[in-house]
Short mmCIF file of C-alpha atoms in Angstrom, two decimals:
data_model
loop_
_atom_site.label_atom_id
_atom_site.label_comp_id
_atom_site.label_asym_id
_atom_site.label_seq_id
_atom_site.Cartn_x
_atom_site.Cartn_y
_atom_site.Cartn_z
CA SER A 216 7.03 -10.26 2.00
CA GLN A 217 8.73 -7.78 -0.31
CA GLN A 218 8.26 -8.56 -3.97
CA GLY A 219 9.18 -5.44 -5.91
CA GLU A 220 12.33 -3.40 -5.67
CA GLU A 221 12.38 0.15 -6.99
CA ASP A 222 15.34 1.92 -8.50
CA PRO A 223 16.54 4.55 -7.80
CA GLN A 224 15.78 4.96 -4.11
CA ALA A 225 15.68 8.73 -4.52
CA LEU A 226 15.38 11.09 -7.47
CA SER A 227 15.64 14.88 -7.63
CA ILE A 228 14.61 16.71 -10.78
CA GLN A 229 13.75 20.19 -11.99
CA GLU A 230 10.15 21.14 -12.64
CA GLY A 231 9.24 20.36 -16.20
CA GLU A 232 11.69 17.46 -16.53
CA ASN A 233 10.66 13.84 -16.84
CA ALA A 234 11.07 11.36 -13.98
CA THR A 235 11.66 7.67 -14.57
CA MET A 236 11.73 4.97 -11.97
CA ASN A 237 12.04 1.22 -12.31
CA CYS A 238 10.69 -1.77 -10.49
CA SER A 239 11.91 -5.36 -10.54
CA TYR A 240 10.09 -8.32 -9.07
CA LYS A 241 10.74 -11.98 -8.49
CA THR A 242 7.70 -14.19 -9.06
CA SER A 243 4.85 -14.42 -11.55
CA ILE A 244 2.15 -11.80 -11.20
CA ASN A 245 -1.44 -11.13 -12.22
CA ASN A 246 -0.87 -7.41 -12.48
CA LEU A 247 1.49 -4.68 -11.36
CA GLN A 248 0.34 -1.41 -9.82
CA TRP A 249 1.94 1.91 -9.02
CA TYR A 250 1.02 4.03 -6.01
CA ARG A 251 1.97 7.49 -4.76
CA GLN A 252 2.34 8.48 -1.13
CA ASN A 253 2.62 12.03 0.07
CA SER A 254 4.52 12.48 3.30
CA GLY A 255 3.07 10.30 6.05
CA ARG A 256 -0.28 9.85 4.35
CA GLY A 257 -2.09 6.95 2.73
CA LEU A 258 -1.21 5.56 -0.64
CA VAL A 259 -3.04 6.65 -3.77
CA HIS A 260 -3.51 4.22 -6.63
CA LEU A 261 -2.08 5.61 -9.88
CA ILE A 262 -2.23 2.91 -12.52
CA LEU A 263 -2.59 -0.85 -12.97
CA ILE A 264 -1.06 -2.86 -15.79
CA ARG A 265 -2.07 -6.47 -16.36
CA SER A 266 0.44 -9.20 -17.01
CA ASN A 267 -0.65 -9.45 -20.68
CA GLU A 268 -0.17 -5.71 -21.29
CA ARG A 269 3.10 -4.05 -22.25
CA GLU A 270 2.37 -0.35 -21.92
CA LYS A 271 -0.28 1.85 -20.41
CA HIS A 272 -0.88 5.59 -20.22
CA SER A 273 -2.82 7.75 -17.82
CA GLY A 274 -2.47 11.51 -18.19
CA ARG A 275 1.22 12.33 -17.65
CA LEU A 276 1.99 8.78 -16.51
CA ARG A 277 3.37 6.03 -18.71
CA VAL A 278 3.94 2.54 -17.39
CA THR A 279 5.69 -0.32 -19.14
CA LEU A 280 5.83 -3.95 -18.17
CA ASP A 281 8.30 -6.57 -19.35
CA THR A 282 7.29 -9.91 -17.87
CA SER A 283 10.27 -11.69 -19.45
CA LYS A 284 12.60 -9.46 -17.44
CA LYS A 285 10.21 -9.17 -14.49
CA SER A 286 10.47 -5.41 -14.58
CA SER A 287 8.34 -2.32 -14.94
CA SER A 288 8.97 1.38 -15.32
CA LEU A 289 6.98 4.46 -14.42
CA LEU A 290 7.55 7.67 -16.38
CA ILE A 291 6.14 10.97 -15.19
CA THR A 292 6.35 13.57 -17.93
CA ALA A 293 6.56 17.35 -17.46
CA SER A 294 6.90 17.03 -13.70
CA ARG A 295 5.36 19.53 -11.31
CA ALA A 296 6.14 20.44 -7.71
CA ALA A 297 2.96 18.58 -6.71
CA ASP A 298 4.51 15.34 -8.01
CA THR A 299 6.93 15.39 -5.05
CA ALA A 300 6.12 12.15 -3.24
CA SER A 301 7.19 8.56 -2.76
CA TYR A 302 6.24 6.14 -5.51
CA PHE A 303 5.74 2.42 -4.93
CA CYS A 304 5.31 -0.47 -7.27
CA ALA A 305 3.20 -3.35 -6.06
CA THR A 306 2.66 -6.77 -7.56
CA GLU A 307 -0.58 -8.67 -7.22
CA ASN A 308 -0.68 -12.41 -7.03
CA ASP A 309 -3.29 -14.62 -5.42
CA TYR A 310 -5.33 -11.50 -4.56
CA LYS A 311 -2.55 -10.08 -2.38
CA LEU A 312 -0.51 -6.97 -3.02
CA SER A 313 3.20 -6.89 -2.19
CA PHE A 314 5.06 -3.57 -2.18
CA GLY A 315 8.59 -2.48 -2.84
CA ALA A 316 10.51 0.03 -0.72
CA GLY A 317 9.67 2.95 -2.99
CA THR A 318 11.35 5.78 -4.86
CA THR A 319 11.32 9.23 -3.28
CA VAL A 320 10.90 11.89 -5.95
CA THR A 321 11.63 15.55 -5.28
CA VAL A 322 10.63 18.08 -7.92
CA ARG A 323 12.46 21.39 -7.55
CA ALA A 324 10.68 24.59 -8.59
CA GLU B 167 -11.63 11.57 2.01
CA THR B 168 -10.74 8.53 -0.08
CA GLY B 169 -13.68 6.27 0.77
CA VAL B 170 -11.63 4.52 3.45
CA THR B 171 -11.67 6.22 6.85
CA GLN B 172 -9.23 5.39 9.62
CA THR B 173 -9.43 6.53 13.21
CA PRO B 174 -7.65 7.76 15.16
CA ARG B 175 -5.11 9.60 13.00
CA HIS B 176 -2.54 9.61 15.77
CA LEU B 177 -2.20 7.37 18.81
CA VAL B 178 0.33 7.33 21.62
CA MET B 179 0.12 4.38 23.95
CA GLY B 180 2.11 2.80 26.72
CA MET B 181 3.33 -0.76 26.50
CA THR B 182 0.70 -1.94 28.97
CA ASN B 183 -2.25 -0.24 27.29
CA LYS B 184 -4.99 -1.76 25.17
CA LYS B 185 -6.25 0.23 22.23
CA SER B 186 -8.03 -0.37 18.93
CA LEU B 187 -7.63 1.06 15.46
CA LYS B 188 -10.74 1.41 13.35
CA CYS B 189 -11.20 1.33 9.61
CA GLU B 190 -14.39 1.85 7.64
CA GLN B 191 -14.86 1.65 3.88
CA HIS B 192 -17.74 3.21 1.98
CA LEU B 193 -16.96 1.67 -1.41
CA GLY B 194 -18.83 -1.62 -1.31
CA HIS B 195 -15.58 -3.56 -1.54
CA ASN B 196 -15.43 -7.17 -0.38
CA ALA B 197 -11.87 -7.33 0.96
CA MET B 198 -10.02 -5.32 3.58
CA TYR B 199 -6.39 -5.27 4.65
CA TRP B 200 -4.07 -4.05 7.38
CA TYR B 201 -0.56 -2.95 6.40
CA LYS B 202 2.29 -1.76 8.61
CA GLN B 203 4.69 0.88 7.29
CA SER B 204 7.87 1.41 9.25
CA ALA B 205 10.53 3.97 8.40
CA LYS B 206 12.64 2.98 5.38
CA LYS B 207 10.97 -0.43 5.04
CA PRO B 208 8.48 -1.74 2.49
CA LEU B 209 4.85 -1.97 3.46
CA GLU B 210 4.21 -5.20 5.31
CA LEU B 211 0.92 -6.99 4.80
CA MET B 212 -0.42 -7.96 8.23
CA PHE B 213 -3.95 -9.24 7.73
CA VAL B 214 -6.32 -9.92 4.86
CA TYR B 215 -10.07 -10.37 5.08
CA ASN B 216 -11.80 -11.67 1.96
CA PHE B 217 -15.58 -11.84 2.24
CA LYS B 218 -15.14 -11.27 6.02
CA GLU B 219 -12.96 -14.35 6.49
CA GLN B 220 -9.35 -13.93 7.50
CA THR B 221 -7.16 -15.50 4.85
CA GLU B 222 -3.70 -14.25 5.75
CA ASN B 223 -1.86 -13.22 8.87
CA ASN B 224 1.76 -13.40 7.78
CA SER B 225 3.01 -14.51 11.20
CA VAL B 226 1.98 -11.30 12.93
CA PRO B 227 2.61 -11.33 16.71
CA SER B 228 -0.44 -12.14 18.79
CA ARG B 229 -0.33 -8.72 20.42
CA PHE B 230 -2.06 -7.59 17.21
CA SER B 231 -5.59 -8.96 16.90
CA PRO B 232 -7.82 -8.16 13.91
CA GLU B 233 -11.59 -8.14 13.84
CA CYS B 234 -13.86 -7.83 10.83
CA PRO B 235 -17.50 -7.74 11.95
CA ASN B 236 -18.81 -7.01 8.45
CA SER B 237 -17.50 -6.18 5.01
CA SER B 238 -17.37 -2.43 5.76
CA HIS B 239 -15.55 -2.40 9.08
CA LEU B 240 -12.16 -3.58 10.19
CA PHE B 241 -10.48 -3.24 13.57
CA LEU B 242 -6.97 -3.85 14.81
CA HIS B 243 -6.86 -4.50 18.54
CA LEU B 244 -3.55 -3.72 20.21
CA HIS B 245 -2.26 -4.89 23.58
CA THR B 246 1.11 -5.01 25.31
CA LEU B 247 2.89 -3.52 22.33
CA GLN B 248 6.62 -2.93 22.05
CA PRO B 249 8.39 0.29 21.01
CA GLU B 250 9.36 -1.35 17.68
CA ASP B 251 5.65 -1.56 16.88
CA SER B 252 5.64 2.20 16.40
CA ALA B 253 4.72 2.76 12.75
CA LEU B 254 2.08 3.99 10.36
CA TYR B 255 -0.76 1.46 10.17
CA LEU B 256 -2.66 1.57 6.93
CA CYS B 257 -6.01 0.06 6.12
CA ALA B 258 -7.02 -0.68 2.54
CA SER B 259 -9.95 -2.17 0.71
CA SER B 260 -10.45 -3.69 -2.71
CA GLN B 261 -12.89 -5.58 -4.87
CA VAL B 262 -11.58 -9.11 -5.17
CA GLU B 263 -11.96 -9.81 -8.85
CA GLN B 264 -8.81 -10.40 -10.77
CA GLY B 265 -7.43 -7.33 -12.45
CA ARG B 266 -10.38 -5.13 -11.64
CA GLY B 267 -8.52 -2.33 -9.96
CA GLY B 268 -6.23 -1.14 -7.25
CA TYR B 269 -6.55 -0.86 -3.54
CA THR B 270 -8.01 2.18 -1.84
CA PHE B 271 -6.05 3.19 1.23
CA GLY B 272 -7.03 5.18 4.27
CA SER B 273 -4.84 7.99 5.56
CA GLY B 274 -3.38 5.74 8.26
CA THR B 275 -2.96 5.80 12.01
CA ARG B 276 0.42 7.00 13.23
CA LEU B 277 1.11 4.83 16.28
CA THR B 278 3.77 5.64 18.84
CA VAL B 279 4.48 3.13 21.62
CA VAL B 280 6.22 4.62 24.64
#
């Protein structure tokens, strides 16, 4: 069943700009993960943030987690054309991963 | 190549056919999953195998039948499917230890039911 909901559904930015997307969820979680999917392919794991963490960085990615608001954000800095993809948040609870509907990001050259 | 291999990549089948999707993971993980991704819908978890035992089926119709002969292989047997079953079927694997890491997905099988 769907747990996370991403916002916005779609985002179009210029190369070099930052992209921010948000995720809200409903129940308690062990961790929250972000994935990227290029058109029609499998998902690629980007970053995992545990429920007791507030912020995490990986390269040009920055993820925040606010468990009191049941929300997370993913920031991609200095975007590139290769960042064009769909991005999904997923919450893990009881060893199962539930996904949101995703944010489609288009980076214009 | 992500460490999870799915075959075939594309499959077209009639509603009366029987076919199987195959997934193999080379990562030493102890859990495997089948997800269904339909257009404009969130990924739906279909089946979970932890330590080769099925622990979740999420009320999937019986025309989908999973098989996990060992911790490295996972099959999804299909029979008498409906056109609405057309979707991208994704296999994933993980190591079931809390907070250890994410799932590794295969590239998926694009299924079209005609």
